[in-house]
Amino acid sequence: MEMVPSEENQLVPKEGMFWSCRQSIFDEMKKRFSQIENAAEEPRVLCIVQDTTNAKTVNERLTLNLPASTTLSKLFEDVAHKASYVNGTFDLAWGKTGDMGSLDPSSEMSLTESGFEPGKRNFLQLTDKDGEQPQIASDESGTAGSSGLDDSSQERFIGPLPRDGTVGCSSDCSSPSYSYSSILNKSDTGYVGLVNQAMTCYLNSLLQTLFMTPEFRNALYNWEFEESEEDPVTSIPYQLQRLFLLLQTSKKRAIETTDVTRSFGWDSSEAWQQHDVQELCRVMFDALEQKWKQTEQADLINQLYQGKLKDYVRCLECGYESWRIDTYLDIPLVIRPFGASQAYSSVEEALQAFVQPETLDGVNQYFCERCKKKCDARKGLRFLHFPYLLTLQLKRFDFDYTTMHRIKLNDRMSFPEELDMGPFIDVEDEKSPQTESCTDSGAENEGSCHSDQMSNDFSADDGVDEGICLDSASSTERVLKPKVPSLNTSSLTFELFSVMVHSGSAAGGHYYACIKSFSDGQWYSFNDQHVSKITQEDIRKTYGGSSGSRGYYSSAFASSTNAYMLIYRLKDPSRNAKYLDCDDFPEHIKHLVQREKESEEQEKRQREIERNTCKIKLFCMHPVKTMALMENKLEVHKDKTLREATEMAYKLMELDGVVPLDCCRLVKYDEFHEYLERSYEGEDDTPMGLLLGGVKSSYMFDLLLETRRPEQVFQPYKPGEVMVKVHVVDLKTDTIAPPVSIRAYLNQSITEFKQLIAQATELSAETMRVVLERCYNDLRLVYVPNKTLKAEGFFRSNKVFVESSESPDHQVTFTDSLLWKLLDRHGNTIRLFVSLPVQSPGTNRTICPKVCGDTEECSEGSKGNRNSVEAILEESTEKLKNLSLQQQQGSSTSDSQKSSDTSDFEHIESPSPSQEPDSSVSAAVAVDNRELENRIRAAGGGTYSDPETQFPGEERSDSEVNNDRSTSSVDSDILSSSHSSDTLCNADSGPIQLANGLDSHSITSSRRSKANEGKKETWDTAEEDSGTDSEYDENGKSKAESYYLYFRAEPYAQEDGSGEGGQKCVLVHVDKRITLSAFKQNLEPFVGVTSTQFKVFRVYANNQEFESVRLNETLSSFSDDNKITIRLGRALKKGEYRVKVYQLLVNDAEPCKFLVDTVFAKGMTVKQSKEELMPQLKDQCKLDLNIDKFRLRKKTWKNPGTVFLDYHVYEEDINISSNWEVFLEVLDGPEKMKSMSQLAVLTRRWTPAQMKLEPFQEVVLESSSVEELKEKLSEISGIPLENLDFAKGRGTFPCDISVLEIHQDLDWNPKVSTLNVWPLYICDDGAVVFYRDSTEEPMEQSEDERNELMKKESSRLLKTGHRVSYSPRKEKALKIYLDGGPVKDPGQD
């Protein structure tokens, strides 16, 4: 038998070992089953935990099903394990009760003893502890609470929960192509991140680098801010000091940089501008130098970052050397030499190339002052002094001259962790007896290495090279003596501590910084708010490039994430500083730290208050200010009682002094359905957090502050009730009363519902008819006694109409009953505000020239006529009112405003639509209208000889008003909408009271007549599209007489007083199914002229007016409180079109000039329209033209098009549309265009010798041949045919172009034989063609003359609105404002 060693190192049979192991397993399983059985018998508590600490996890729920005996401390451990948090870094609080207090994480009380209910869902919220977010348990250490989880926790089946942004996940890195080894919290790294405002990653990278520079940080701490001398908000050093203190002492994961950018003078728009980090470094250093003047830190930037180099040129024949000293703050290193296919492989190689001299020979020879001639020379740079902090910029952004775009070079360039700069310094300074030197001028040379990025500490003699011989070397040593101790080559070893990385392209990308801490030598990645540890391997990934060699195109396939700026620090133990500890802070810094801590504590308390504040919409019907619902937001702490919240709402709605506080209460309200859900009787001391269901980001309901009169009692609103607005209908007076609100239950029967209405309205339930309006104008009679409200379609908020009378209308079918017709009319009636024109003066202006000899008589007649017209209007109004009363057969009427509770017109006065008017009454109305028209004409002092010539003055004023805005088809499109798509939208203005002394007249239209049977339809497609309809049919009868629709009008006074000064206004209640034609005829008595002599303009929210011209369309697109303006002027007849006429002036600076508004008709010839135009042009524009001396042509925007010939007919040969526009062109001679086969081209000569463009000349071609065009151009210019070049103009007429660019911007001499093919596409009249003499040489210009011409051309083209030249969008310049912000140009928008 095989033997094996036992636990006591004794040999036992192998079989016995097997049975021993099996028995042990069975015992363990028995123990587990016993525990599970006991747990199954014990009550369990279901805990649902909401993680509110993170926006990503706020919608997640952690579910734990625990035994009731579980302690609170064990609950915290289980939650920490499942949420992957470190136990002790978060709090748990009750989620859906009024008590939002936190649970005790150290308590040994069981869940049941702590208030948890077994068998029910217990809601908890996981919140921040002391204002700090929970720490995520790292993978290396495991969850802090996991070690404490024993087997019992496993028995509770609590598994780990996957979470977004798990530790170590690369998704936490902003750069998609870069991953870190791990992402740790501030407690692990010890560092704080910076929040990216939008695109400020470049700023964050530089700030973190400066913060991690001990010498800069310590010097900044030693600077003391004097608040009496400067505003702390605009002090850049002070805000940097505060930021560095927060980075060092704050417990937050990341802090904001808004205070720093505000001190730069930046607004919020700057956060959306990305800039170059090297440019920011220079600009920030300049700003700090300006702020630190006359302080100990005045020379800090130069002491830390400034180096010196020599820019020299040495003659190779005599050895004479001309040089000067330049300072630098950073060294720009070329990645790839210009024109080369290979990039430098390392920083050392790029530095060697930087100091490598170039030879000046051939045409580039240097003029030697000693040799007095041009000689071969050597030009280069030598480093004389390196700064303590060496900054290297890798020039990865370049310009591609092939594509003319900026590009980024992603080639690989390695850099060492320790850089020896000894080989690159000029120690011996080329010790040659023939060497010449110059004094250190400090001036910057244009040919220096990095002229745009050097220090700006320059002298006045900028750019001057001087060769000064020095007899001894001592002066050189004195001049070149640095401000810091001199360095020898053995001490020029620099260590890398910051790599600023750019990820992206030349168009944009992302910056972050890899920085080594001088405290522990560990590298960290500072990527905005994320700070994590990285390794040397991660640093090597920033070299750039890719595996393998792809030659010239290697950069295109390389990674876009690579190093952009490198910062080294000199290794010098005597100068290398350490970070200041908090104990070593200067006193002023300690005081600042204390203030920041207090501010942070206050911020935490404020956050805690915000977290426990309920924010909900609040509505109130203010009894004085407005009759509409007022809206506000109520912010109340969850622990405030309902009584305290009511008092807050009372003050918020400004009811103090209007309504007593005890007459107000808060109720639950649904604003969308206008539904009162419930009231809170007896809960005045209940916390709001409990009433509202806890603190939430948004609520599914609102609150209403309800008010009552002192003698009234609040009605209780119980949950489950529905609200019904009941309107009582009176068929005898044709009125609908304002609503009465009642509450009912959905399970009530119709019989019970009628009894409820009877109690509220005192109507009889036996004869009651109830009509439910389920949606807009959807009326349904509810009559089944035992049917419930729910079955009938009732919802939360409902609207019903009730009628209870003994009339026989009960026996009629509902859709044929008077009740249905009244409700139908009620649902379709809208209220319009109509502004009327000043009638008499306008009429006098038109008619007086025919009947008056002088202006005095005309003015007197004006007054008399106005009085007579008004008297006629008053008389006709009273007469029509009496006729209306007769039609009602004695029924009473009442004038009342619309109810404020509803958007519908509640009180309507009109004859019943079911009552047929008596024929004599209809005849009387017709006779009255004709009599009214005749009397108005007589009052005007003359008769209408021609309707088309009536009111030319008003027509002109109307065209002037609408000169610069198009009234094309907006109104036509709106009026063409169907009835079913109608919407109601109430304007802000409320009911307008009538002015004192104005009677409220009711004019009711009741015209009925049968339409002629078999009437021929005359509307064609063109007329419908143009929106031009006739108001009368072929037999001369008004289309408004075909059926009856409701209309009632009454004068009103505008609240703003705009109706004063002679202009009257009318408030019209009208059925929106009425046509525009009938609407205009109903307005005739108020306007004072027939409907054909005035126009209707709809006024929109921005006070723009558009004419309504579709007479056969209804007012279905109008809604309550829309505004209408009436203007005098002839309205369009059938087949007529309103036309705007512009004059074409081809050689003027403004080639398009408005002349007149006129009317063209279908079937009219062009010659007839010209004859119609001539009197208007003479009267209104002072243009006395012969009919053969001008032409009309098509107008497309500002471009002239087809020439209209005199025999062309509108709508047959020329398509015409509503609000059409045409050009009128005055001719110099007889018309050359005789046929449609001809082509009129506008030509313009360019003379290079004079650098100018000649005026336009028109050329008429018989065909589309290029050869004919060139022959015509040769004929008018005298240029030989073989020397003539031509090109088509581009853009909008007149196709302006700069004479400096015309030779290269246009496509000269296209290789085509006809004009109607690409690239010319000249198929219509009006094309612009430029031509020139190819043998003519351009004018020779000096630089000054060319600049002067460029300015003139730019000014000329800007005035005409044409572009000067193409320019891509420029980047916004990076600026830091020392005075707190930029000065905005007052004229700038």
PDB file of N, CA, C and O in Angstrom, residues 55 84 120 199 204 228 252 287 310 503 635 662 667 739 772 810 833 905 943 985 1022 1081 1114 1130 1137 1172:
ATOM      1  N   ALA A  55     -21.865  62.223 -10.599  1.00  0.00           N
ATOM      2  CA  ALA A  55     -22.912  62.359 -11.616  1.00  0.00           C
ATOM      3  C   ALA A  55     -23.111  61.061 -12.396  1.00  0.00           C
ATOM      4  O   ALA A  55     -24.203  60.783 -12.889  1.00  0.00           O
ATOM      5  N   SER A  84     -17.092  49.498  -3.978  1.00  0.00           N
ATOM      6  CA  SER A  84     -15.653  49.645  -4.240  1.00  0.00           C
ATOM      7  C   SER A  84     -15.112  50.945  -3.657  1.00  0.00           C
ATOM      8  O   SER A  84     -14.302  51.635  -4.281  1.00  0.00           O
ATOM      9  N   LYS A 120     -39.653  45.223   3.632  1.00  0.00           N
ATOM     10  CA  LYS A 120     -39.940  46.413   2.844  1.00  0.00           C
ATOM     11  C   LYS A 120     -38.641  46.974   2.266  1.00  0.00           C
ATOM     12  O   LYS A 120     -37.552  46.628   2.702  1.00  0.00           O
ATOM     13  N   MET A 199     -11.287  74.837 -22.459  1.00  0.00           N
ATOM     14  CA  MET A 199     -10.121  74.496 -23.266  1.00  0.00           C
ATOM     15  C   MET A 199      -8.874  75.110 -22.641  1.00  0.00           C
ATOM     16  O   MET A 199      -8.013  75.653 -23.336  1.00  0.00           O
ATOM     17  N   ASN A 204      -3.431  74.833 -17.392  1.00  0.00           N
ATOM     18  CA  ASN A 204      -3.260  73.914 -16.267  1.00  0.00           C
ATOM     19  C   ASN A 204      -1.882  73.265 -16.281  1.00  0.00           C
ATOM     20  O   ASN A 204      -1.252  73.091 -15.231  1.00  0.00           O
ATOM     21  N   SER A 228      -3.873  97.420   0.111  1.00  0.00           N
ATOM     22  CA  SER A 228      -4.165  98.845  -0.017  1.00  0.00           C
ATOM     23  C   SER A 228      -3.683  99.405  -1.348  1.00  0.00           C
ATOM     24  O   SER A 228      -4.131 100.468  -1.775  1.00  0.00           O
ATOM     25  N   LYS A 252      -9.344  68.878  -1.589  1.00  0.00           N
ATOM     26  CA  LYS A 252     -10.165  68.581  -2.766  1.00  0.00           C
ATOM     27  C   LYS A 252      -9.376  67.768  -3.776  1.00  0.00           C
ATOM     28  O   LYS A 252      -8.148  67.786  -3.804  1.00  0.00           O
ATOM     29  N   ALA A 287       3.922  89.514 -17.800  1.00  0.00           N
ATOM     30  CA  ALA A 287       2.950  90.126 -16.888  1.00  0.00           C
ATOM     31  C   ALA A 287       3.476  90.127 -15.457  1.00  0.00           C
ATOM     32  O   ALA A 287       3.314  91.114 -14.724  1.00  0.00           O
ATOM     33  N   LYS A 310      25.446  84.436 -28.160  1.00  0.00           N
ATOM     34  CA  LYS A 310      26.121  85.372 -29.052  1.00  0.00           C
ATOM     35  C   LYS A 310      25.688  85.075 -30.488  1.00  0.00           C
ATOM     36  O   LYS A 310      25.773  83.938 -30.959  1.00  0.00           O
ATOM     37  N   SER A 503      -1.241  66.411 -27.337  1.00  0.00           N
ATOM     38  CA  SER A 503      -1.883  65.310 -28.046  1.00  0.00           C
ATOM     39  C   SER A 503      -2.901  65.895 -29.008  1.00  0.00           C
ATOM     40  O   SER A 503      -3.818  66.595 -28.586  1.00  0.00           O
ATOM     41  N   GLU A 635     -37.162  77.762  -3.034  1.00  0.00           N
ATOM     42  CA  GLU A 635     -36.028  77.017  -2.497  1.00  0.00           C
ATOM     43  C   GLU A 635     -36.164  76.964  -0.983  1.00  0.00           C
ATOM     44  O   GLU A 635     -36.038  77.993  -0.303  1.00  0.00           O
ATOM     45  N   ASP A 662     -52.719  84.364   6.645  1.00  0.00           N
ATOM     46  CA  ASP A 662     -53.581  83.234   6.983  1.00  0.00           C
ATOM     47  C   ASP A 662     -54.611  82.939   5.910  1.00  0.00           C
ATOM     48  O   ASP A 662     -55.376  81.986   6.023  1.00  0.00           O
ATOM     49  N   VAL A 667     -50.568  74.171  -2.042  1.00  0.00           N
ATOM     50  CA  VAL A 667     -51.211  72.923  -2.458  1.00  0.00           C
ATOM     51  C   VAL A 667     -50.380  72.286  -3.560  1.00  0.00           C
ATOM     52  O   VAL A 667     -49.628  72.969  -4.272  1.00  0.00           O
ATOM     53  N   PRO A 739     -65.892  79.920 -15.833  1.00  0.00           N
ATOM     54  CA  PRO A 739     -65.932  78.565 -15.264  1.00  0.00           C
ATOM     55  C   PRO A 739     -66.118  78.570 -13.752  1.00  0.00           C
ATOM     56  O   PRO A 739     -65.692  79.485 -13.052  1.00  0.00           O
ATOM     57  N   LEU A 772     -68.618  67.414 -22.763  1.00  0.00           N
ATOM     58  CA  LEU A 772     -67.199  67.341 -22.395  1.00  0.00           C
ATOM     59  C   LEU A 772     -66.337  67.741 -23.582  1.00  0.00           C
ATOM     60  O   LEU A 772     -66.504  67.210 -24.688  1.00  0.00           O
ATOM     61  N   HIS A 810     -83.535  70.109 -26.791  1.00  0.00           N
ATOM     62  CA  HIS A 810     -83.139  68.815 -26.240  1.00  0.00           C
ATOM     63  C   HIS A 810     -83.470  67.686 -27.196  1.00  0.00           C
ATOM     64  O   HIS A 810     -82.801  66.646 -27.183  1.00  0.00           O
ATOM     65  N   PHE A 833     -56.730  92.598 -32.452  1.00  0.00           N
ATOM     66  CA  PHE A 833     -56.578  94.040 -32.278  1.00  0.00           C
ATOM     67  C   PHE A 833     -56.260  94.648 -33.634  1.00  0.00           C
ATOM     68  O   PHE A 833     -55.226  94.335 -34.237  1.00  0.00           O
ATOM     69  N   PHE A 905     -63.188  82.917 -26.131  1.00  0.00           N
ATOM     70  CA  PHE A 905     -64.057  84.075 -25.982  1.00  0.00           C
ATOM     71  C   PHE A 905     -65.343  83.605 -25.320  1.00  0.00           C
ATOM     72  O   PHE A 905     -66.106  82.842 -25.876  1.00  0.00           O
ATOM     73  N   THR A 943     -66.198 111.686 -56.861  1.00  0.00           N
ATOM     74  CA  THR A 943     -66.590 110.302 -57.144  1.00  0.00           C
ATOM     75  C   THR A 943     -65.385 109.535 -57.597  1.00  0.00           C
ATOM     76  O   THR A 943     -64.390 110.102 -58.022  1.00  0.00           O
ATOM     77  N   CYS A 985     -52.370  80.780 -29.162  1.00  0.00           N
ATOM     78  CA  CYS A 985     -51.274  81.330 -28.376  1.00  0.00           C
ATOM     79  C   CYS A 985     -51.657  82.731 -27.946  1.00  0.00           C
ATOM     80  O   CYS A 985     -51.849  83.602 -28.769  1.00  0.00           O
ATOM     81  N   ALA A1022     -51.687  79.316 -61.180  1.00  0.00           N
ATOM     82  CA  ALA A1022     -50.810  80.473 -61.045  1.00  0.00           C
ATOM     83  C   ALA A1022     -51.388  81.489 -60.084  1.00  0.00           C
ATOM     84  O   ALA A1022     -50.676  82.078 -59.275  1.00  0.00           O
ATOM     85  N   GLN A1081     -64.609  92.955 -45.696  1.00  0.00           N
ATOM     86  CA  GLN A1081     -65.897  93.605 -45.928  1.00  0.00           C
ATOM     87  C   GLN A1081     -66.582  93.958 -44.615  1.00  0.00           C
ATOM     88  O   GLN A1081     -67.285  94.969 -44.522  1.00  0.00           O
ATOM     89  N   THR A1114     -58.805  81.424 -45.006  1.00  0.00           N
ATOM     90  CA  THR A1114     -59.441  81.782 -43.737  1.00  0.00           C
ATOM     91  C   THR A1114     -58.412  82.374 -42.768  1.00  0.00           C
ATOM     92  O   THR A1114     -57.213  82.424 -43.059  1.00  0.00           O
ATOM     93  N   ARG A1130     -55.037 100.642 -52.849  1.00  0.00           N
ATOM     94  CA  ARG A1130     -55.847  99.708 -53.630  1.00  0.00           C
ATOM     95  C   ARG A1130     -55.398  98.279 -53.382  1.00  0.00           C
ATOM     96  O   ARG A1130     -54.216  97.961 -53.528  1.00  0.00           O
ATOM     97  N   TYR A1137     -50.632  91.302 -59.332  1.00  0.00           N
ATOM     98  CA  TYR A1137     -49.453  91.010 -58.517  1.00  0.00           C
ATOM     99  C   TYR A1137     -48.801  92.324 -58.122  1.00  0.00           C
ATOM    100  O   TYR A1137     -48.664  93.235 -58.941  1.00  0.00           O
ATOM    101  N   GLU A1172     -47.990 101.995 -67.717  1.00  0.00           N
ATOM    102  CA  GLU A1172     -48.538 102.206 -66.377  1.00  0.00           C
ATOM    103  C   GLU A1172     -47.498 102.825 -65.437  1.00  0.00           C
ATOM    104  O   GLU A1172     -47.816 103.598 -64.535  1.00  0.00           O
TER     105      GLU A1172
END
